Short mmCIF file of C-alpha atoms in Angstrom, two decimals:
data_model
loop_
_atom_site.label_atom_id
_atom_site.label_comp_id
_atom_site.label_asym_id
_atom_site.label_seq_id
_atom_site.Cartn_x
_atom_site.Cartn_y
_atom_site.Cartn_z
CA MET A 982 -8.85 -24.28 22.63
CA SER A 983 -7.08 -27.27 24.16
CA GLY A 984 -3.34 -27.48 24.33
CA LEU A 985 -3.29 -30.57 22.14
CA VAL A 986 -4.90 -28.84 19.20
CA ASP A 987 -2.65 -25.88 19.77
CA MET A 988 0.43 -28.06 19.69
CA ASN A 989 -0.63 -29.95 16.59
CA LEU A 990 -1.41 -26.78 14.71
CA ASN A 991 1.90 -25.25 15.67
CA ALA A 992 3.68 -28.41 14.61
CA LEU A 993 1.83 -28.25 11.32
CA LEU A 994 2.75 -24.63 10.78
CA ALA A 995 6.37 -25.27 11.62
CA VAL A 996 6.76 -27.25 8.39
CA SER A 997 9.45 -25.49 6.43
CA PRO A 998 7.49 -23.61 3.73
CA LEU A 999 5.25 -22.11 6.39
CA ALA A 1000 7.99 -21.52 8.89
CA ASP A 1001 9.39 -18.26 7.66
CA VAL A 1002 8.32 -15.78 5.02
CA THR A 1003 11.32 -14.22 3.33
CA LEU A 1004 11.76 -11.53 0.75
CA TYR A 1005 11.78 -14.36 -1.78
CA HIS A 1006 8.12 -15.18 -1.10
CA TYR A 1007 6.99 -11.63 -1.74
CA LEU A 1008 9.07 -11.40 -4.90
CA VAL A 1009 7.56 -14.62 -6.23
CA VAL A 1010 4.06 -13.25 -5.66
CA SER A 1011 5.10 -10.01 -7.33
CA ALA A 1012 6.63 -11.82 -10.33
CA ALA A 1013 3.51 -13.99 -10.64
CA MET A 1014 1.30 -10.90 -10.68
CA PHE A 1015 3.49 -9.27 -13.31
CA SER A 1016 3.38 -12.41 -15.46
CA LEU A 1017 -0.38 -12.68 -15.13
CA GLY A 1018 -0.56 -9.09 -16.30
CA ILE A 1019 1.61 -9.85 -19.31
CA ILE A 1020 -0.41 -12.94 -20.21
CA GLY A 1021 -3.62 -10.97 -19.92
CA PHE A 1022 -2.28 -8.09 -21.97
CA LEU A 1023 -1.21 -10.42 -24.76
CA THR A 1024 -4.28 -12.63 -24.83
CA ARG A 1025 -7.23 -10.37 -24.18
CA ARG A 1026 -8.62 -8.37 -27.08
CA ASN A 1027 -10.81 -5.99 -25.11
CA MET A 1028 -8.90 -2.72 -24.85
CA ILE A 1029 -10.22 -1.93 -21.35
CA ILE A 1030 -9.10 -5.32 -20.07
CA MET A 1031 -5.71 -4.76 -21.68
CA PHE A 1032 -5.31 -1.56 -19.70
CA LEU A 1033 -6.54 -3.37 -16.59
CA CYS A 1034 -3.74 -5.87 -17.16
CA THR A 1035 -1.17 -3.06 -17.25
CA GLU A 1036 -2.52 -2.02 -13.86
CA LEU A 1037 -1.95 -5.61 -12.75
CA MET A 1038 1.67 -5.29 -13.82
CA PHE A 1039 1.94 -2.00 -11.88
CA GLN A 1040 0.67 -3.89 -8.85
CA GLY A 1041 3.33 -6.56 -9.23
CA VAL A 1042 6.06 -3.94 -9.44
CA GLY A 1043 4.62 -2.05 -6.46
CA LEU A 1044 4.66 -5.16 -4.30
CA ALA A 1045 8.29 -5.79 -5.21
CA LEU A 1046 9.19 -2.17 -4.37
CA ILE A 1047 7.51 -2.35 -0.97
CA ALA A 1048 9.11 -5.71 -0.22
CA PHE A 1049 12.58 -4.41 -1.10
CA GLY A 1050 11.96 -1.31 0.99
CA ARG A 1051 11.01 -3.53 3.92
CA ARG A 1052 14.10 -5.65 3.38
CA TRP A 1053 16.45 -2.69 3.61
CA MET A 1054 14.36 -0.78 6.17
CA ASP A 1055 14.10 2.12 3.76
CA HIS A 1056 11.00 4.06 2.92
CA SER A 1057 12.04 4.96 -0.63
CA GLY A 1058 10.18 1.90 -1.86
CA GLU A 1059 6.90 3.25 -0.54
CA VAL A 1060 7.63 6.66 -2.05
CA PHE A 1061 8.23 5.01 -5.43
CA VAL A 1062 4.90 3.23 -5.12
CA ILE A 1063 3.27 6.62 -4.57
CA PHE A 1064 4.74 7.75 -7.90
CA VAL A 1065 3.62 4.52 -9.56
CA LEU A 1066 0.11 5.25 -8.29
CA THR A 1067 0.35 8.73 -9.79
CA ILE A 1068 1.38 7.37 -13.16
CA ALA A 1069 -1.35 4.75 -12.99
CA ALA A 1070 -3.95 7.43 -12.32
CA ALA A 1071 -2.72 9.59 -15.19
CA GLU A 1072 -2.62 6.56 -17.48
CA ALA A 1073 -6.14 5.55 -16.48
CA ALA A 1074 -7.50 9.02 -17.22
CA LEU A 1075 -5.83 9.33 -20.63
CA ALA A 1076 -6.14 5.75 -21.81
CA LEU A 1077 -9.77 5.45 -20.83
CA ALA A 1078 -10.62 8.73 -22.54
CA LEU A 1079 -8.95 7.32 -25.67
CA VAL A 1080 -10.81 4.04 -25.34
CA VAL A 1081 -14.16 5.80 -25.12
CA LEU A 1082 -13.21 7.90 -28.13
CA LEU A 1083 -12.26 4.84 -30.17
CA TYR A 1084 -15.40 3.02 -29.07
CA ARG A 1085 -17.56 5.89 -30.27
CA LYS A 1086 -15.81 5.76 -33.60
CA LYS A 1087 -16.04 2.03 -34.33
CA GLY A 1088 -18.58 0.69 -31.85
CA SER A 1089 -16.18 -2.00 -30.77
CA LEU A 1090 -13.59 -2.42 -28.04
CA ASP A 1091 -11.66 -4.99 -30.05
CA ALA A 1092 -8.01 -4.04 -30.34
CA GLN A 1093 -7.96 -5.87 -33.69
CA ALA A 1094 -10.49 -3.42 -35.07
CA TRP A 1095 -7.72 -0.81 -35.14
CA ALA A 1096 -5.20 -3.05 -36.85
CA GLN A 1097 -5.03 -0.71 -39.82
CA LEU A 1098 -3.21 1.78 -37.60
CA ARG A 1099 -0.25 -0.57 -37.86
CA GLY A 1100 2.45 1.24 -39.80
CA MET B 597 -30.91 -11.80 3.64
CA ALA B 598 -33.63 -9.91 5.45
CA LEU B 599 -34.01 -7.29 2.75
CA PRO B 600 -37.39 -7.22 1.02
CA ARG B 601 -37.50 -9.14 -2.22
CA ARG B 602 -40.03 -10.56 -4.61
CA SER B 603 -38.62 -13.96 -5.32
CA LYS B 604 -38.02 -16.69 -2.78
CA ILE B 605 -34.69 -16.77 -1.04
CA ASN B 606 -32.12 -18.48 -3.20
CA PRO B 607 -30.72 -21.55 -1.37
CA GLN B 608 -27.43 -21.06 -3.16
CA ALA B 609 -27.07 -17.65 -1.55
CA ILE B 610 -27.62 -19.15 1.90
CA GLY B 611 -25.09 -21.88 1.16
CA GLY B 612 -22.60 -19.32 -0.05
CA LEU B 613 -23.13 -17.22 3.06
CA ILE B 614 -22.62 -20.24 5.32
CA ALA B 615 -19.49 -21.24 3.40
CA ALA B 616 -18.11 -17.69 3.61
CA ALA B 617 -18.86 -17.56 7.34
CA GLY B 618 -17.17 -20.94 7.78
CA VAL B 619 -14.05 -19.91 5.92
CA GLY B 620 -13.96 -16.61 7.81
CA GLY B 621 -14.40 -18.41 11.12
CA LEU B 622 -11.63 -20.86 10.23
CA ILE B 623 -9.29 -18.00 9.40
CA ALA B 624 -10.25 -16.24 12.63
CA ILE B 625 -9.58 -19.42 14.66
CA LEU B 626 -6.25 -19.92 12.93
CA ALA B 627 -5.42 -16.28 13.63
CA LEU B 628 -6.29 -16.65 17.30
CA VAL B 629 -4.40 -19.89 17.76
CA ALA B 630 -1.34 -19.29 15.69
CA GLY B 631 -1.57 -15.76 14.35
CA ALA B 632 0.21 -13.89 17.09
CA ASP B 633 3.63 -15.25 16.38
CA ARG B 634 3.06 -16.39 12.83
CA PRO B 635 2.14 -13.60 10.44
CA ASN B 636 3.25 -16.02 7.70
CA LEU B 637 -0.21 -17.54 7.70
CA PHE B 638 -1.66 -14.25 6.62
CA PHE B 639 0.95 -13.97 3.89
CA TYR B 640 -0.36 -17.16 2.31
CA ILE B 641 -3.99 -16.11 2.69
CA PHE B 642 -3.39 -12.70 1.11
CA ALA B 643 -1.14 -14.10 -1.61
CA PHE B 644 -3.83 -16.64 -2.49
CA ILE B 645 -6.50 -13.92 -2.68
CA THR B 646 -4.27 -11.66 -4.74
CA LEU B 647 -3.15 -14.24 -7.29
CA GLY B 648 -6.51 -15.99 -7.52
CA ALA B 649 -8.29 -12.72 -8.19
CA ALA B 650 -5.59 -11.68 -10.68
CA LEU B 651 -6.13 -14.97 -12.51
CA ARG B 652 -9.84 -14.27 -12.69
CA VAL B 653 -9.16 -10.76 -14.01
CA ILE B 654 -7.50 -12.16 -17.10
CA THR B 655 -9.82 -15.13 -17.55
CA HIS B 656 -13.28 -13.74 -16.92
CA LYS B 657 -15.38 -13.22 -20.03
CA ARG B 658 -17.21 -10.15 -18.87
CA PRO B 659 -15.20 -6.96 -18.40
CA ILE B 660 -17.15 -5.69 -15.44
CA TYR B 661 -16.41 -8.83 -13.45
CA SER B 662 -12.77 -8.53 -14.45
CA ALA B 663 -12.72 -5.06 -12.92
CA LEU B 664 -14.43 -6.28 -9.76
CA TYR B 665 -11.93 -9.12 -9.42
CA PHE B 666 -9.18 -6.57 -9.89
CA ILE B 667 -10.55 -4.71 -6.86
CA LEU B 668 -10.34 -7.97 -4.90
CA SER B 669 -6.77 -8.38 -6.08
CA ILE B 670 -6.00 -4.85 -4.89
CA LEU B 671 -7.44 -5.63 -1.47
CA GLY B 672 -5.27 -8.75 -1.27
CA SER B 673 -2.11 -6.88 -2.11
CA ALA B 674 -3.11 -4.17 0.36
CA GLY B 675 -3.03 -6.96 2.97
CA LEU B 676 0.46 -7.92 1.78
CA TYR B 677 1.54 -4.28 2.13
CA LEU B 678 0.24 -4.34 5.69
CA LEU B 679 2.35 -7.41 6.43
CA LEU B 680 5.34 -5.48 5.10
CA ASP B 681 4.75 -2.68 7.66
CA ALA B 682 3.67 -0.17 5.03
CA GLU B 683 0.50 1.04 6.72
CA PHE B 684 0.23 4.30 4.83
CA MET B 685 0.56 2.65 1.44
CA THR B 686 -2.02 0.05 2.45
CA PHE B 687 -4.71 2.63 2.88
CA ALA B 688 -3.49 4.79 0.00
CA LEU B 689 -3.76 1.72 -2.21
CA VAL B 690 -7.29 0.94 -1.13
CA ILE B 691 -8.45 4.53 -1.42
CA ILE B 692 -6.70 5.50 -4.66
CA TYR B 693 -6.68 2.24 -6.57
CA ALA B 694 -9.81 0.47 -5.45
CA GLY B 695 -11.67 3.66 -4.72
CA ALA B 696 -10.75 6.01 -7.54
CA ILE B 697 -8.97 4.36 -10.46
CA LEU B 698 -11.08 1.22 -10.57
CA ILE B 699 -14.27 3.24 -10.34
CA THR B 700 -13.11 5.10 -13.44
CA TYR B 701 -12.60 1.76 -15.14
CA LEU B 702 -16.06 0.61 -14.11
CA PHE B 703 -17.58 3.81 -15.50
CA VAL B 704 -15.83 3.36 -18.83
CA ILE B 705 -16.79 -0.30 -19.01
CA MET B 706 -20.40 0.67 -18.48
CA LEU B 707 -20.13 3.47 -21.05
CA ALA B 708 -18.51 1.31 -23.67
CA THR B 709 -20.40 -1.94 -23.57
CA THR B 710 -23.17 -2.99 -25.88
CA ALA B 711 -26.61 -2.23 -24.54
CA PRO B 712 -28.46 -5.35 -23.37
CA SER B 713 -30.78 -6.74 -26.00
CA ASP B 714 -34.41 -7.63 -25.34
CA GLU B 715 -34.16 -11.40 -25.44
CA GLY B 716 -31.28 -11.77 -22.99
CA TYR B 717 -29.05 -9.57 -20.94
CA GLU B 718 -26.04 -11.85 -21.17
CA VAL B 719 -24.23 -10.16 -24.01
CA VAL B 720 -20.68 -11.39 -24.33
CA GLU B 721 -18.85 -9.81 -27.21
CA GLU B 722 -16.84 -12.00 -29.49
CA TYR B 723 -13.68 -10.09 -28.63
CA ASP B 724 -14.26 -10.87 -24.95
CA ALA B 725 -15.02 -14.53 -25.47
CA VAL B 726 -12.15 -15.52 -27.74
CA ALA B 727 -8.58 -15.08 -26.66
CA ARG B 728 -5.82 -14.01 -29.00
CA GLU B 729 -2.82 -16.33 -29.32
CA PRO B 730 -3.39 -17.99 -25.92
CA ILE B 731 -0.64 -20.60 -26.19
CA VAL B 732 2.10 -18.24 -27.30
CA SER B 733 1.28 -15.54 -24.78
CA THR B 734 0.95 -17.97 -21.90
CA PHE B 735 4.32 -19.35 -22.88
CA ALA B 736 5.72 -15.82 -22.95
CA GLY B 737 4.20 -15.06 -19.56
CA PHE B 738 5.64 -18.15 -17.95
CA LEU B 739 8.99 -17.42 -19.57
CA VAL B 740 8.98 -14.03 -17.87
CA LEU B 741 7.98 -15.69 -14.60
CA ALA B 742 10.77 -18.25 -14.96
CA ILE B 743 13.34 -15.56 -15.66
CA LEU B 744 12.21 -13.40 -12.75
CA THR B 745 12.09 -16.26 -10.24
CA GLY B 746 15.30 -17.70 -11.66
CA TRP B 747 17.12 -14.51 -10.81
CA LEU B 748 15.62 -14.67 -7.35
CA SER B 749 16.93 -18.14 -6.63
CA VAL B 750 20.43 -16.79 -6.16
CA GLY B 751 19.76 -16.09 -2.51
CA VAL B 752 16.95 -16.00 0.03
CA PRO B 753 17.40 -12.91 2.17
CA HIS B 754 15.43 -12.94 5.36
CA LEU B 755 13.43 -9.91 6.30
CA PRO B 756 14.98 -8.17 9.29
CA GLU B 757 13.03 -8.10 12.49
CA PRO B 758 10.97 -4.91 12.64
CA THR B 759 11.81 -2.61 15.50
CA GLN B 760 9.92 0.44 16.55
CA SER B 761 12.98 2.58 16.17
CA SER B 762 13.86 1.35 12.69
CA GLY B 763 12.51 4.54 11.14
CA ASP B 764 14.04 6.90 13.66
CA ALA B 765 16.17 8.69 11.11
CA ALA B 766 12.99 10.57 10.25
CA LEU B 767 12.90 11.95 13.79
CA ALA B 768 15.83 14.19 12.88
CA SER B 769 13.39 16.06 10.65
CA LEU B 770 10.59 16.16 13.22
CA PRO B 771 11.86 18.38 16.06
CA LEU B 772 8.41 19.48 17.13
CA LYS B 773 7.34 15.87 17.60
CA VAL B 774 10.36 15.17 19.79
CA GLN B 775 9.71 18.34 21.76
CA ALA B 776 6.05 17.46 22.28
CA SER B 777 7.00 13.97 23.45
CA PHE B 778 9.41 15.26 26.09
CA ASP B 779 6.86 17.87 27.08
CA GLU B 780 4.30 15.12 27.64
CA VAL B 781 6.65 13.25 29.95
CA GLY B 782 7.15 16.48 31.90
CA LEU B 783 10.88 16.97 31.49
CA LEU B 784 10.75 20.14 29.45
CA LYS B 785 9.44 22.27 32.28
CA PHE B 786 12.89 22.18 33.87
CA THR B 787 14.29 23.81 30.76
CA ASP B 788 13.37 26.86 28.75
CA GLY B 789 10.88 24.65 26.94
CA SER B 790 12.49 24.26 23.57
CA LEU B 791 14.21 21.23 22.10
CA THR B 792 14.39 22.01 18.45
CA ALA B 793 18.11 22.00 17.77
CA VAL B 794 19.54 18.90 16.16
CA GLN B 795 23.25 19.01 16.88
CA PRO B 796 24.72 15.63 17.72
CA GLY B 797 27.87 16.14 19.70
CA ALA B 798 27.30 19.80 20.42
CA GLU B 799 28.50 20.97 23.80
CA ALA B 800 26.05 23.71 24.65
CA GLY B 801 22.34 24.12 24.31
CA SER B 802 19.47 21.66 24.20
CA TRP B 803 19.73 19.17 21.37
CA TYR B 804 18.67 15.68 20.47
CA ASP B 805 20.17 12.92 18.39
CA ALA B 806 17.74 10.64 16.60
CA GLU B 807 20.38 8.01 15.89
CA THR B 808 21.34 7.31 19.48
CA ARG B 809 17.90 8.30 20.84
CA GLN B 810 19.45 10.73 23.30
CA ALA B 811 18.78 14.32 24.17
CA GLN B 812 20.65 16.93 26.16
CA LEU B 813 18.53 19.34 28.16
CA VAL B 814 19.81 22.64 29.56
CA LEU B 815 18.40 23.04 33.04
CA LYS B 816 16.81 26.27 34.15
CA ASP B 817 17.30 25.69 37.86
CA PRO B 818 19.89 22.93 38.47
CA ALA B 819 19.54 22.88 42.25
CA ASP B 820 15.81 22.43 42.07
CA PHE B 821 16.11 19.64 39.55
CA ARG B 822 18.86 17.93 41.55
CA GLU B 823 16.72 17.98 44.68
CA LEU B 824 13.72 16.68 42.78
CA LEU B 825 15.75 13.90 41.22
CA ARG B 826 17.21 12.85 44.56
CA ASN B 827 13.78 12.71 46.17
CA ALA B 828 12.34 10.77 43.26
CA ARG B 829 15.15 8.20 43.32
CA ALA B 830 14.77 7.80 47.08
CA ILE B 831 11.06 7.21 46.71
CA GLU B 832 11.78 4.69 43.99
CA ARG B 833 14.10 2.81 46.33
CA GLY B 834 11.32 2.68 48.91
CA ALA B 835 12.14 5.58 51.19
CA ASP B 836 9.23 7.25 52.90
CA LEU B 837 9.55 10.96 52.32
CA SER B 838 6.99 13.24 53.76
CA GLU B 839 7.00 15.50 50.74
CA ASP B 840 6.40 13.94 47.34
CA ALA B 841 8.85 14.04 44.47
CA GLY B 842 7.19 17.00 42.90
CA SER B 843 5.97 16.42 39.39
CA LEU B 844 8.77 14.18 38.20
CA SER B 845 6.90 11.12 37.01
CA PRO B 846 8.41 7.62 37.24
CA GLU B 847 8.67 7.56 33.46
CA ALA B 848 10.60 10.82 33.39
CA LEU B 849 12.83 9.51 36.19
CA SER B 850 13.66 6.38 34.22
CA LEU B 851 14.67 8.49 31.23
CA VAL B 852 17.25 10.60 33.07
CA GLN B 853 20.59 8.96 32.31
CA THR B 854 23.01 11.20 34.15
CA ASP B 855 22.87 13.58 37.03
CA PRO B 856 23.27 17.20 36.03
CA ILE B 857 26.64 18.00 34.52
CA THR B 858 28.10 21.50 34.57
CA ASN B 859 29.62 22.42 31.25
CA ALA B 860 32.60 24.66 30.69
CA ASP B 861 30.40 27.58 29.71
CA GLY B 862 28.48 27.38 32.96
CA SER B 863 25.30 25.81 31.66
CA VAL B 864 24.05 22.79 33.55
CA VAL B 865 22.80 19.97 31.37
CA VAL B 866 21.33 16.53 31.87
CA MET B 867 21.35 13.67 29.40
CA VAL B 868 18.01 11.91 28.89
CA ALA B 869 16.93 9.02 26.70
CA PHE B 870 13.96 9.17 24.35
CA PRO B 871 10.64 7.97 25.78
CA ASP B 872 9.58 4.56 24.50
CA SER B 873 6.50 6.09 22.96
CA LEU B 874 8.61 8.35 20.78
CA TYR B 875 9.33 6.80 17.43
CA ALA B 876 8.69 7.80 13.84
CA ARG B 877 5.49 6.27 12.58
CA ASN B 878 5.26 4.83 9.11
CA ILE B 879 3.35 7.78 7.68
CA GLU B 880 5.86 10.25 9.16
CA SER B 881 8.79 8.38 7.71
CA VAL B 882 7.12 8.17 4.30
CA GLY B 883 6.27 11.87 4.43
CA VAL B 884 9.83 12.89 5.30
CA GLU B 885 11.19 10.61 2.59
CA LEU B 886 8.68 11.88 0.02
CA VAL B 887 8.96 15.61 0.58
CA GLY B 888 12.51 15.73 1.88
CA GLY B 889 14.07 13.13 -0.36
CA HIS B 890 12.22 13.47 -3.65
CA PRO B 891 10.89 17.03 -3.95
CA LEU B 892 11.56 17.31 -7.69
CA ALA B 893 9.83 14.02 -8.47
CA LEU B 894 6.88 15.15 -6.37
CA GLU B 895 6.55 18.35 -8.41
CA MET B 896 6.85 16.39 -11.64
CA ALA B 897 4.14 14.01 -10.50
CA GLY B 898 1.87 17.02 -10.04
CA VAL B 899 2.72 18.27 -13.54
CA ILE B 900 2.03 14.83 -15.00
CA LEU B 901 -1.36 14.70 -13.32
CA LEU B 902 -2.18 18.18 -14.61
CA LEU B 903 -1.16 17.21 -18.14
CA ALA B 904 -3.21 14.02 -17.94
CA MET B 905 -6.22 16.04 -16.87
CA LEU B 906 -5.71 18.49 -19.74
CA GLY B 907 -5.31 15.60 -22.16
CA ALA B 908 -8.50 13.95 -20.99
CA VAL B 909 -10.37 17.23 -21.38
CA VAL B 910 -9.01 17.71 -24.90
CA LEU B 911 -10.00 14.16 -25.84
CA ALA B 912 -13.47 14.66 -24.43
CA ARG B 913 -13.91 17.89 -26.42
CA LYS B 914 -12.81 16.16 -29.59
CA ARG B 915 -15.57 13.61 -29.18
CA ILE B 916 -18.24 16.31 -29.12
CA ASP B 917 -16.86 17.91 -32.28
CA LEU B 918 -16.84 14.53 -33.95
CA GLU B 919 -20.46 13.84 -33.11
CA GLN B 920 -21.58 17.24 -34.35
CA SER B 921 -19.76 16.89 -37.65
CA GLU B 922 -21.18 13.42 -38.13
CA LYS B 923 -24.65 14.70 -37.44
CA LEU B 924 -24.19 17.58 -39.85
CA SER B 925 -22.98 15.37 -42.66
CA GLY B 926 -25.82 12.95 -42.00
CA ALA B 927 -23.55 9.96 -41.72
CA THR B 928 -25.12 6.96 -40.01
CA GLY B 929 -23.93 3.69 -38.64
CA THR B 930 -20.54 4.75 -37.39
CA LEU B 931 -21.64 6.50 -34.25
CA GLY B 932 -21.11 4.75 -30.98
CA GLY B 933 -23.79 2.58 -29.46
CA SER B 934 -26.01 2.37 -32.53
CA ASN B 935 -24.72 -0.89 -33.90
CA ALA B 936 -21.39 -2.55 -33.69
#
């Protein structure tokens, strides 16, 4: 690789948005993931996908926790993510068992099919 | 590509392979040229993978592809974790999330989808194809995003430079690791061999302080050690001694900060610095924080998992009862899989 190309690439990468990744960048990614999860949870009607979207929200929160832990040089963030993983696993086991149960009952994964449960 | 197959090789597959190789090669070249001092590049690559895959999760019509894209999203955020120096969580995420939880999802998706019909295998259910209230929920989602990022715009804190010793507080809980490290350098054989006491500021005995990365060793034979140290320093300065400096390695020599000091109680001690190779690794710090800092939460997590397992078993049993009662009463049409 010639020095010229090297220099140009480095000059290109030195442009301000690429120059330095801060906590802000990670939090924006995390917030975007959380919002995508919310949008998916509200719009999709398939119950499995709705639960998948809650996992997406877990992911957003986990990224924020790890980023904050890195910011303050503290490992509590990673420990919290371990607990989030635990809850996600428990939720997956229970929710998916429920989903299969409901599917056997109605033959449909549509969340609207269970609208009569509304109080 | 070389695997046996009936049909002719799909040109699209070759094109896709070439494109993937090209993108991978481009990333590799960028990494070689600019990656060493710019991990930022990888942040953008991983963030793009993560968010793009997350977008596909919520937009794809077929649930199984949604789950597969979710795995891709997990891999992307695992890369982000790696950039944040959380190595243990990176691999835990890949193993637990992508390996265990998502496989459960894939199983359930396969269990609970309509069987393919004879005429075509592309069955997309109506509830997968049509979104519910797309405008309102997208608005709500972007509102949440705006609020979250709006709060963030108050300040832009920079991430501190990572240092190897940034997790050294965990070393206070890892005396055997510290002892093994000094043993490896060869300094412990001048003592009684133990360095397990953690007493910063103590006068007597062998102790170490993880904060200042210092240790005090009580010497077994001060005269011997003094002689050895003198010889080693002379050799380091270039003197030609007929006898060698014993087994005091250059690394051990560089760690010794003071010549032996005689304490009031008669014990002779020497102050040494920690070897460079001695620092708390990510997994050790996380382990100390997890078990030492949050023992109750750890126990409760175990209880929650146990309860979830019990709940899943109860739900599964209920399904069998349901099927039997339906069969007994001769009801048709409501059982799963027959017709939606």
